PDB file of C-alpha atoms in Angstrom:
ATOM      1  CA  ILE I 691     -31.862 -16.895   3.335  1.00 68.00           C
ATOM      2  CA  ARG I 692     -30.999 -15.011  -0.357  1.00 74.00           C
ATOM      3  CA  GLU I 693     -34.823 -14.958  -0.816  1.00 82.00           C
ATOM      4  CA  LEU I 694     -35.096 -13.194   2.047  1.00 76.00           C
ATOM      5  CA  ASN I 695     -32.494 -10.370   1.634  1.00 79.00           C
ATOM      6  CA  THR I 696     -30.849 -10.521  -1.793  1.00 84.00           C
ATOM      7  CA  LEU I 697     -27.774  -8.733  -0.384  1.00 83.00           C
ATOM      8  CA  VAL I 698     -27.328 -11.166   2.173  1.00 79.00           C
ATOM      9  CA  SER I 699     -24.103 -13.588   0.856  1.00 79.00           C
ATOM     10  CA  VAL I 700     -24.286 -17.497   1.378  1.00 77.00           C
ATOM     11  CA  GLU I 701     -21.815 -20.330   1.370  1.00 78.00           C
ATOM     12  CA  ALA I 702     -21.512 -23.470   1.435  1.00 79.00           C
ATOM     13  CA  VAL I 703     -18.441 -24.710   3.281  1.00 81.00           C
ATOM     14  CA  GLU I 704     -19.129 -29.104   3.388  1.00 82.00           C
ATOM     15  CA  LEU I 705     -16.736 -29.766   6.611  1.00 84.00           C
ATOM     16  CA  GLY I 706     -17.174 -31.661   9.762  1.00 82.00           C
ATOM     17  CA  ALA I 707     -16.753 -30.056  12.741  1.00 81.00           C
ATOM     18  CA  ALA I 708     -13.371 -32.050  14.110  1.00 85.00           C
ATOM     19  CA  THR I 709     -11.391 -30.481  10.408  1.00 90.00           C
ATOM     20  CA  VAL I 710     -13.033 -26.434  10.401  1.00 92.00           C
ATOM     21  CA  PRO I 711      -9.987 -24.398  10.339  1.00 94.00           C
ATOM     22  CA  GLU I 712      -9.030 -21.755  12.878  1.00 96.00           C
ATOM     23  CA  GLU I 713      -9.342 -19.011   9.067  1.00 95.00           C
ATOM     24  CA  LEU I 714     -12.666 -19.841   8.332  1.00 94.00           C
ATOM     25  CA  VAL I 715     -13.375 -19.512  12.367  1.00 94.00           C
ATOM     26  CA  ALA I 716     -11.799 -16.012  11.579  1.00 95.00           C
ATOM     27  CA  ALA I 717     -13.682 -14.920   9.108  1.00 93.00           C
ATOM     28  CA  HIS I 718     -17.245 -14.632  10.246  1.00 92.00           C
ATOM     29  CA  SER I 719     -18.607 -13.315  12.861  1.00 90.00           C
ATOM     30  CA  LEU I 720     -20.165 -15.659  14.874  1.00 93.00           C
ATOM     31  CA  VAL I 721     -20.382 -19.644  15.482  1.00 93.00           C
ATOM     32  CA  ILE I 722     -22.949 -21.963  15.839  1.00 93.00           C
ATOM     33  CA  VAL I 723     -22.237 -25.971  16.483  1.00 93.00           C
ATOM     34  CA  ALA I 724     -24.988 -28.126  16.166  1.00 90.00           C
ATOM     35  CA  ASP I 725     -24.396 -31.618  17.227  1.00 84.00           C
ATOM     36  CA  GLY I 726     -21.027 -33.341  17.918  1.00 88.00           C
ATOM     37  CA  PRO I 727     -18.102 -34.125  20.206  1.00 93.00           C
ATOM     38  CA  LEU I 728     -17.725 -32.212  22.900  1.00 94.00           C
ATOM     39  CA  SER I 729     -13.916 -31.579  22.513  1.00 95.00           C
ATOM     40  CA  HIS I 730     -14.288 -30.409  19.065  1.00 95.00           C
ATOM     41  CA  ARG I 731     -16.533 -27.427  19.993  1.00 96.00           C
ATOM     42  CA  VAL I 732     -14.454 -26.468  22.621  1.00 97.00           C
ATOM     43  CA  ARG I 733     -10.958 -26.702  19.925  1.00 96.00           C
ATOM     44  CA  LEU I 734     -14.052 -23.797  17.860  1.00 96.00           C
ATOM     45  CA  ASP I 735     -15.153 -22.100  21.080  1.00 97.00           C
ATOM     46  CA  GLY I 736     -10.890 -21.577  21.764  1.00 97.00           C
ATOM     47  CA  TYR I 737     -11.400 -20.530  18.024  1.00 97.00           C
ATOM     48  CA  CYS I 738     -13.815 -17.733  18.744  1.00 97.00           C
ATOM     49  CA  LYS I 739     -12.169 -16.538  21.934  1.00 97.00           C
ATOM     50  CA  LYS I 740      -8.603 -15.425  20.474  1.00 97.00           C
ATOM     51  CA  HIS I 741     -10.017 -13.623  16.979  1.00 97.00           C
ATOM     52  CA  GLY I 742     -13.043 -12.351  19.812  1.00 96.00           C
ATOM     53  CA  LYS I 743     -15.882 -14.170  18.101  1.00 96.00           C
ATOM     54  CA  ALA I 744     -20.003 -15.607  19.122  1.00 97.00           C
ATOM     55  CA  PHE I 745     -20.171 -18.991  20.212  1.00 97.00           C
ATOM     56  CA  PHE I 746     -23.564 -20.920  20.120  1.00 97.00           C
ATOM     57  CA  ALA I 747     -23.649 -25.050  20.982  1.00 97.00           C
ATOM     58  CA  ALA I 748     -26.988 -26.590  21.443  1.00 96.00           C
ATOM     59  CA  GLN I 749     -27.581 -30.439  21.888  1.00 95.00           C
ATOM     60  CA  ALA I 750     -31.316 -31.715  22.218  1.00 95.00           C
ATOM     61  CA  PHE I 751     -31.649 -35.491  23.166  1.00 95.00           C
ATOM     62  CA  GLY I 752     -34.963 -36.566  23.833  1.00 93.00           C
ATOM     63  CA  LEU I 753     -37.453 -34.467  25.275  1.00 93.00           C
ATOM     64  CA  ALA I 754     -35.367 -32.188  26.937  1.00 95.00           C
ATOM     65  CA  GLY I 755     -31.821 -29.486  25.163  1.00 95.00           C
ATOM     66  CA  ALA I 756     -29.102 -27.756  25.902  1.00 97.00           C
ATOM     67  CA  LEU I 757     -27.612 -24.171  24.277  1.00 98.00           C
ATOM     68  CA  PHE I 758     -23.867 -23.070  25.485  1.00 98.00           C
ATOM     69  CA  VAL I 759     -23.347 -19.144  24.948  1.00 98.00           C
ATOM     70  CA  ASP I 760     -19.895 -17.610  24.947  1.00 98.00           C
ATOM     71  CA  LEU I 761     -20.561 -13.648  23.783  1.00 98.00           C
ATOM     72  CA  GLY I 762     -16.642 -12.574  24.904  1.00 96.00           C
ATOM     73  CA  ASN I 763     -16.359  -9.400  26.136  1.00 96.00           C
ATOM     74  CA  HIS I 764     -20.181  -8.290  24.984  1.00 96.00           C
ATOM     75  CA  THR I 765     -22.013  -5.304  25.793  1.00 96.00           C
ATOM     76  CA  TYR I 766     -25.538  -4.281  26.004  1.00 96.00           C
ATOM     77  CA  ARG I 767     -28.682  -2.405  26.507  1.00 94.00           C
ATOM     78  CA  VAL I 768     -32.001  -3.897  28.168  1.00 92.00           C
ATOM     79  CA  GLU I 769     -35.155  -1.665  27.152  1.00 86.00           C
ATOM     80  CA  THR I 770     -37.910   0.235  28.549  1.00 86.00           C
ATOM     81  CA  GLY I 771     -41.397   1.001  27.685  1.00 83.00           C
ATOM     82  CA  GLN I 772     -43.087   0.523  24.232  1.00 82.00           C
ATOM     83  CA  GLY I 773     -43.520   2.797  21.429  1.00 79.00           C
ATOM     84  CA  GLU I 774     -41.683   6.298  21.262  1.00 81.00           C
ATOM     85  CA  ASN I 775     -41.571   5.492  25.060  1.00 84.00           C
ATOM     86  CA  VAL I 776     -39.194   3.188  24.518  1.00 84.00           C
ATOM     87  CA  LYS I 777     -36.019   4.241  26.064  1.00 88.00           C
ATOM     88  CA  LEU I 778     -32.370   2.126  26.463  1.00 88.00           C
ATOM     89  CA  SER I 779     -30.737   1.415  29.598  1.00 90.00           C
ATOM     90  CA  GLU I 780     -26.456   2.516  30.071  1.00 92.00           C
ATOM     91  CA  PRO I 781     -24.343  -0.178  28.210  1.00 94.00           C
ATOM     92  CA  LYS I 782     -23.937  -3.643  30.426  1.00 94.00           C
ATOM     93  CA  LEU I 783     -20.476  -5.294  30.115  1.00 95.00           C
ATOM     94  CA  VAL I 784     -20.817  -8.832  30.268  1.00 94.00           C
ATOM     95  CA  GLU I 785     -17.370 -11.202  30.871  1.00 95.00           C
ATOM     96  CA  PHE I 786     -18.584 -14.932  29.154  1.00 97.00           C
ATOM     97  CA  PRO I 787     -16.466 -17.515  30.359  1.00 96.00           C
ATOM     98  CA  SER I 788     -14.988 -20.070  27.481  1.00 97.00           C
ATOM     99  CA  LEU I 789     -16.205 -23.451  27.215  1.00 97.00           C
ATOM    100  CA  ALA I 790     -13.746 -25.279  28.619  1.00 97.00           C
ATOM    101  CA  GLU I 791     -14.259 -23.178  31.815  1.00 96.00           C
ATOM    102  CA  SER I 792     -17.423 -23.233  31.971  1.00 97.00           C
ATOM    103  CA  LEU I 793     -16.773 -27.190  31.919  1.00 97.00           C
ATOM    104  CA  THR I 794     -15.507 -26.894  35.045  1.00 95.00           C
ATOM    105  CA  ALA I 795     -17.545 -25.593  37.369  1.00 96.00           C
ATOM    106  CA  ARG I 796     -18.551 -27.928  39.878  1.00 94.00           C
ATOM    107  CA  TRP I 797     -21.965 -29.663  39.565  1.00 95.00           C
ATOM    108  CA  ASP I 798     -22.614 -28.491  43.498  1.00 92.00           C
ATOM    109  CA  THR I 799     -21.870 -25.452  42.845  1.00 92.00           C
ATOM    110  CA  LEU I 800     -24.714 -24.304  40.694  1.00 91.00           C
ATOM    111  CA  GLY I 801     -27.875 -25.103  42.277  1.00 86.00           C
ATOM    112  CA  ASP I 802     -29.674 -21.704  43.146  1.00 82.00           C
ATOM    113  CA  ARG I 803     -32.239 -21.139  46.647  1.00 78.00           C
ATOM    114  CA  TRP I 804     -34.702 -23.593  44.677  1.00 78.00           C
ATOM    115  CA  GLY I 805     -32.903 -26.670  44.180  1.00 84.00           C
ATOM    116  CA  SER I 806     -29.787 -28.272  42.517  1.00 90.00           C
ATOM    117  CA  VAL I 807     -27.801 -28.291  39.485  1.00 92.00           C
ATOM    118  CA  PRO I 808     -29.901 -28.636  36.309  1.00 93.00           C
ATOM    119  CA  ARG I 809     -30.756 -32.655  36.249  1.00 93.00           C
ATOM    120  CA  ASP I 810     -30.930 -32.219  31.544  1.00 95.00           C
ATOM    121  CA  TYR I 811     -28.386 -30.076  31.864  1.00 96.00           C
ATOM    122  CA  VAL I 812     -26.025 -33.145  34.152  1.00 97.00           C
ATOM    123  CA  ASN I 813     -27.987 -35.276  31.665  1.00 97.00           C
ATOM    124  CA  TYR I 814     -26.261 -33.654  28.785  1.00 97.00           C
ATOM    125  CA  ARG I 815     -22.913 -33.988  30.365  1.00 97.00           C
ATOM    126  CA  ILE I 816     -23.305 -37.797  30.918  1.00 98.00           C
ATOM    127  CA  LEU I 817     -24.366 -38.443  26.762  1.00 98.00           C
ATOM    128  CA  SER I 818     -21.409 -35.838  25.582  1.00 97.00           C
ATOM    129  CA  GLU I 819     -18.940 -37.243  28.718  1.00 98.00           C
ATOM    130  CA  PHE I 820     -19.961 -40.901  27.255  1.00 98.00           C
ATOM    131  CA  GLN I 821     -20.310 -39.229  23.365  1.00 97.00           C
ATOM    132  CA  GLU I 822     -16.351 -38.752  24.493  1.00 96.00           C
ATOM    133  CA  ARG I 823     -15.437 -41.815  24.484  1.00 96.00           C
ATOM    134  CA  THR I 824     -16.849 -44.112  22.188  1.00 96.00           C
ATOM    135  CA  GLY I 825     -17.841 -41.442  18.774  1.00 94.00           C
ATOM    136  CA  ARG I 826     -21.349 -41.972  19.172  1.00 95.00           C
ATOM    137  CA  LEU I 827     -24.491 -41.449  20.777  1.00 96.00           C
ATOM    138  CA  PRO I 828     -25.659 -44.265  23.252  1.00 97.00           C
ATOM    139  CA  SER I 829     -28.067 -46.286  22.095  1.00 96.00           C
ATOM    140  CA  PRO I 830     -30.529 -48.277  24.989  1.00 97.00           C
ATOM    141  CA  GLU I 831     -28.047 -51.824  25.112  1.00 97.00           C
ATOM    142  CA  ASP I 832     -25.372 -49.748  26.156  1.00 98.00           C
ATOM    143  CA  ALA I 833     -27.377 -48.791  29.902  1.00 98.00           C
ATOM    144  CA  ASN I 834     -25.546 -50.236  32.131  1.00 98.00           C
ATOM    145  CA  ASP I 835     -22.052 -47.957  30.925  1.00 98.00           C
ATOM    146  CA  VAL I 836     -24.017 -44.854  30.739  1.00 98.00           C
ATOM    147  CA  PHE I 837     -24.952 -45.693  34.444  1.00 98.00           C
ATOM    148  CA  ALA I 838     -21.599 -46.540  35.027  1.00 98.00           C
ATOM    149  CA  ILE I 839     -20.233 -42.791  33.292  1.00 98.00           C
ATOM    150  CA  GLY I 840     -23.157 -41.363  35.308  1.00 97.00           C
ATOM    151  CA  LYS I 841     -22.204 -42.347  38.480  1.00 96.00           C
ATOM    152  CA  GLN I 842     -18.114 -41.714  38.165  1.00 96.00           C
ATOM    153  CA  LEU I 843     -19.492 -37.942  37.348  1.00 97.00           C
ATOM    154  CA  LEU I 844     -21.959 -36.742  39.521  1.00 96.00           C
ATOM    155  CA  ALA I 845     -19.139 -38.527  42.371  1.00 94.00           C
ATOM    156  CA  SER I 846     -16.259 -36.137  41.108  1.00 94.00           C
ATOM    157  CA  HIS I 847     -18.840 -33.153  40.952  1.00 94.00           C
ATOM    158  CA  GLY I 848     -20.462 -34.007  44.357  1.00 92.00           C
ATOM    159  CA  VAL I 849     -23.840 -33.952  44.254  1.00 93.00           C
ATOM    160  CA  LEU I 850     -23.506 -37.879  44.332  1.00 87.00           C
ATOM    161  CA  GLU I 851     -23.951 -38.305  48.833  1.00 78.00           C
ATOM    162  CA  GLU I 852     -27.017 -36.689  49.794  1.00 77.00           C
ATOM    163  CA  ARG I 853     -26.879 -33.264  50.708  1.00 77.00           C
ATOM    164  CA  PRO I 854     -30.191 -30.589  50.447  1.00 71.00           C
ATOM    165  CA  LYS I 855     -30.335 -28.656  47.303  1.00 75.00           C
ATOM    166  CA  VAL I 856     -26.519 -29.991  45.715  1.00 86.00           C
ATOM    167  CA  SER I 857     -28.076 -33.608  45.758  1.00 89.00           C
ATOM    168  CA  VAL I 858     -29.125 -35.702  42.368  1.00 91.00           C
ATOM    169  CA  SER I 859     -30.855 -38.997  41.910  1.00 91.00           C
ATOM    170  CA  TRP I 860     -28.933 -41.555  39.815  1.00 94.00           C
ATOM    171  CA  SER I 861     -30.290 -45.102  39.618  1.00 95.00           C
ATOM    172  CA  GLU I 862     -30.215 -47.660  36.716  1.00 96.00           C
ATOM    173  CA  GLY I 863     -33.805 -47.054  36.125  1.00 97.00           C
ATOM    174  CA  ASP I 864     -32.247 -43.367  35.004  1.00 96.00           C
ATOM    175  CA  ALA I 865     -29.193 -45.243  33.349  1.00 97.00           C
ATOM    176  CA  SER I 866     -31.863 -46.581  31.119  1.00 97.00           C
ATOM    177  CA  ARG I 867     -34.208 -44.016  29.956  1.00 96.00           C
ATOM    178  CA  LEU I 868     -31.063 -42.299  29.069  1.00 97.00           C
ATOM    179  CA  ALA I 869     -29.900 -44.111  27.255  1.00 97.00           C
ATOM    180  CA  ALA I 870     -32.789 -45.268  26.034  1.00 96.00           C
ATOM    181  CA  ILE I 871     -33.888 -41.136  24.596  1.00 95.00           C
ATOM    182  CA  ALA I 872     -29.719 -39.854  23.781  1.00 95.00           C
ATOM    183  CA  GLN I 873     -30.332 -40.040  20.372  1.00 94.00           C
ATOM    184  CA  ALA I 874     -34.162 -38.575  19.545  1.00 93.00           C
ATOM    185  CA  SER I 875     -34.172 -35.626  18.262  1.00 90.00           C
ATOM    186  CA  ILE I 876     -38.038 -34.731  17.503  1.00 93.00           C
ATOM    187  CA  ALA I 877     -39.133 -31.175  16.357  1.00 94.00           C
ATOM    188  CA  PRO I 878     -40.323 -29.315  18.351  1.00 93.00           C
ATOM    189  CA  VAL I 879     -38.337 -29.371  20.338  1.00 93.00           C
ATOM    190  CA  CYS I 880     -35.219 -29.033  18.068  1.00 94.00           C
ATOM    191  CA  ALA I 881     -37.341 -25.914  16.982  1.00 94.00           C
ATOM    192  CA  MET I 882     -38.363 -23.889  20.318  1.00 93.00           C
ATOM    193  CA  LEU I 883     -33.904 -24.377  21.368  1.00 94.00           C
ATOM    194  CA  GLY I 884     -33.359 -23.631  17.313  1.00 94.00           C
ATOM    195  CA  GLY I 885     -35.925 -20.237  18.427  1.00 94.00           C
ATOM    196  CA  ILE I 886     -33.577 -19.668  21.752  1.00 95.00           C
ATOM    197  CA  ILE I 887     -30.949 -19.639  19.151  1.00 95.00           C
ATOM    198  CA  GLY I 888     -32.202 -17.210  16.386  1.00 93.00           C
ATOM    199  CA  GLN I 889     -33.236 -15.041  19.594  1.00 95.00           C
ATOM    200  CA  GLU I 890     -29.941 -14.918  21.411  1.00 96.00           C
ATOM    201  CA  VAL I 891     -28.388 -14.666  18.253  1.00 94.00           C
ATOM    202  CA  VAL I 892     -30.431 -10.797  17.733  1.00 93.00           C
ATOM    203  CA  LYS I 893     -29.926  -9.771  20.766  1.00 94.00           C
ATOM    204  CA  CYS I 894     -25.597 -10.739  20.544  1.00 95.00           C
ATOM    205  CA  ILE I 895     -25.353  -8.773  17.067  1.00 92.00           C
ATOM    206  CA  SER I 896     -27.660  -6.247  17.672  1.00 92.00           C
ATOM    207  CA  GLY I 897     -26.130  -5.646  21.793  1.00 94.00           C
ATOM    208  CA  LYS I 898     -30.024  -4.925  22.833  1.00 92.00           C
ATOM    209  CA  GLY I 899     -31.631  -7.504  25.276  1.00 93.00           C
ATOM    210  CA  GLU I 900     -29.961  -9.538  27.842  1.00 94.00           C
ATOM    211  CA  PRO I 901     -28.792 -12.617  26.648  1.00 96.00           C
ATOM    212  CA  VAL I 902     -28.502 -15.789  28.162  1.00 96.00           C
ATOM    213  CA  GLU I 903     -24.896 -16.263  30.902  1.00 94.00           C
ATOM    214  CA  ASN I 904     -23.868 -18.352  30.238  1.00 94.00           C
ATOM    215  CA  TRP I 905     -26.153 -21.971  29.821  1.00 97.00           C
ATOM    216  CA  PHE I 906     -30.032 -22.066  28.599  1.00 97.00           C
ATOM    217  CA  VAL I 907     -30.819 -26.019  28.931  1.00 96.00           C
ATOM    218  CA  LEU I 908     -35.042 -27.151  27.662  1.00 94.00           C
ATOM    219  CA  GLU I 909     -36.229 -29.698  31.189  1.00 92.00           C
ATOM    220  CA  GLU I 910     -37.921 -32.331  29.721  1.00 90.00           C
ATOM    221  CA  VAL I 911     -40.189 -32.799  32.197  1.00 82.00           C
ATOM    222  CA  THR I 912     -42.419 -29.682  31.644  1.00 83.00           C
ATOM    223  CA  GLU I 913     -40.516 -27.808  28.688  1.00 79.00           C
ATOM    224  CA  HIS I 914     -39.766 -24.934  30.695  1.00 89.00           C
ATOM    225  CA  GLY I 915     -36.080 -23.086  30.360  1.00 92.00           C
ATOM    226  CA  LYS I 916     -34.034 -22.360  32.324  1.00 93.00           C
ATOM    227  CA  THR I 917     -30.274 -20.107  32.373  1.00 94.00           C
ATOM    228  CA  PHE I 918     -28.389 -20.499  35.111  1.00 95.00           C
ATOM    229  CA  ARG I 919     -23.967 -19.519  34.566  1.00 94.00           C
ATOM    230  CA  ALA I 920     -21.375 -22.166  34.738  1.00 94.00           C
ATOM    231  CA  PRO I 921     -18.740 -20.751  36.827  1.00 90.00           C
ATOM    232  CA  ALA I 922     -20.512 -18.442  39.422  1.00 73.00           C
ATOM    233  CA  ALA I 923     -19.497 -14.419  37.730  1.00 67.00           C
ATOM    234  CA  LYS I 924     -17.004 -12.922  40.728  1.00 66.00           C
ATOM    235  CA  LYS I 925     -18.063 -10.494  42.659  1.00 58.00           C
ATOM    236  CA  LYS I 926     -17.102  -7.852  42.432  1.00 51.00           C
TER     237      LYS I 926
END
């Protein structure tokens, strides 16, 4: 970074996410977290919320990935046109929920007209729950525990039973596959997810461009990206 811009101040702090103090978060403009237990992310986002800082949290697993964005009360403009004809829209205000609030959104409310809650978001939440309970991501030998956790979560969020455009299939085979890839970090997937984060950081700092609001998932099957909001925006 210093080679690109000698005016940039670069400081290395050798602390894990579990021990980052509030004052360190308050001294920066934004925080980006990659991997780590969900509870650590919730704590850091709480600090960001308190001090008006932007927060990004991402995790790649196998061929999929997930990104959470909390920009607080964020104002942005959208550019239209090209060259000398570029115009900026009127300022738009978006109120982002915290990660803690977002995690309470029931999955049966997160679908759209094309289908249910994104499957890779469900997988991300199952892996996160396993990590919270055990302190690590699962391995292939943990497939039975992953299956049980997944079944509990899907049932509690109302997506296990058969409901059109709401239910999510979940089998022992699904659990075995998820456990097998949970610890895999594949370079091209990490690169794509990192590119999305970089793009969102630039939009956040510049105030130009519509931001991810507030979840982005990189879908394993298609490698397409999908955004959705959790919880849904309140109607005004």
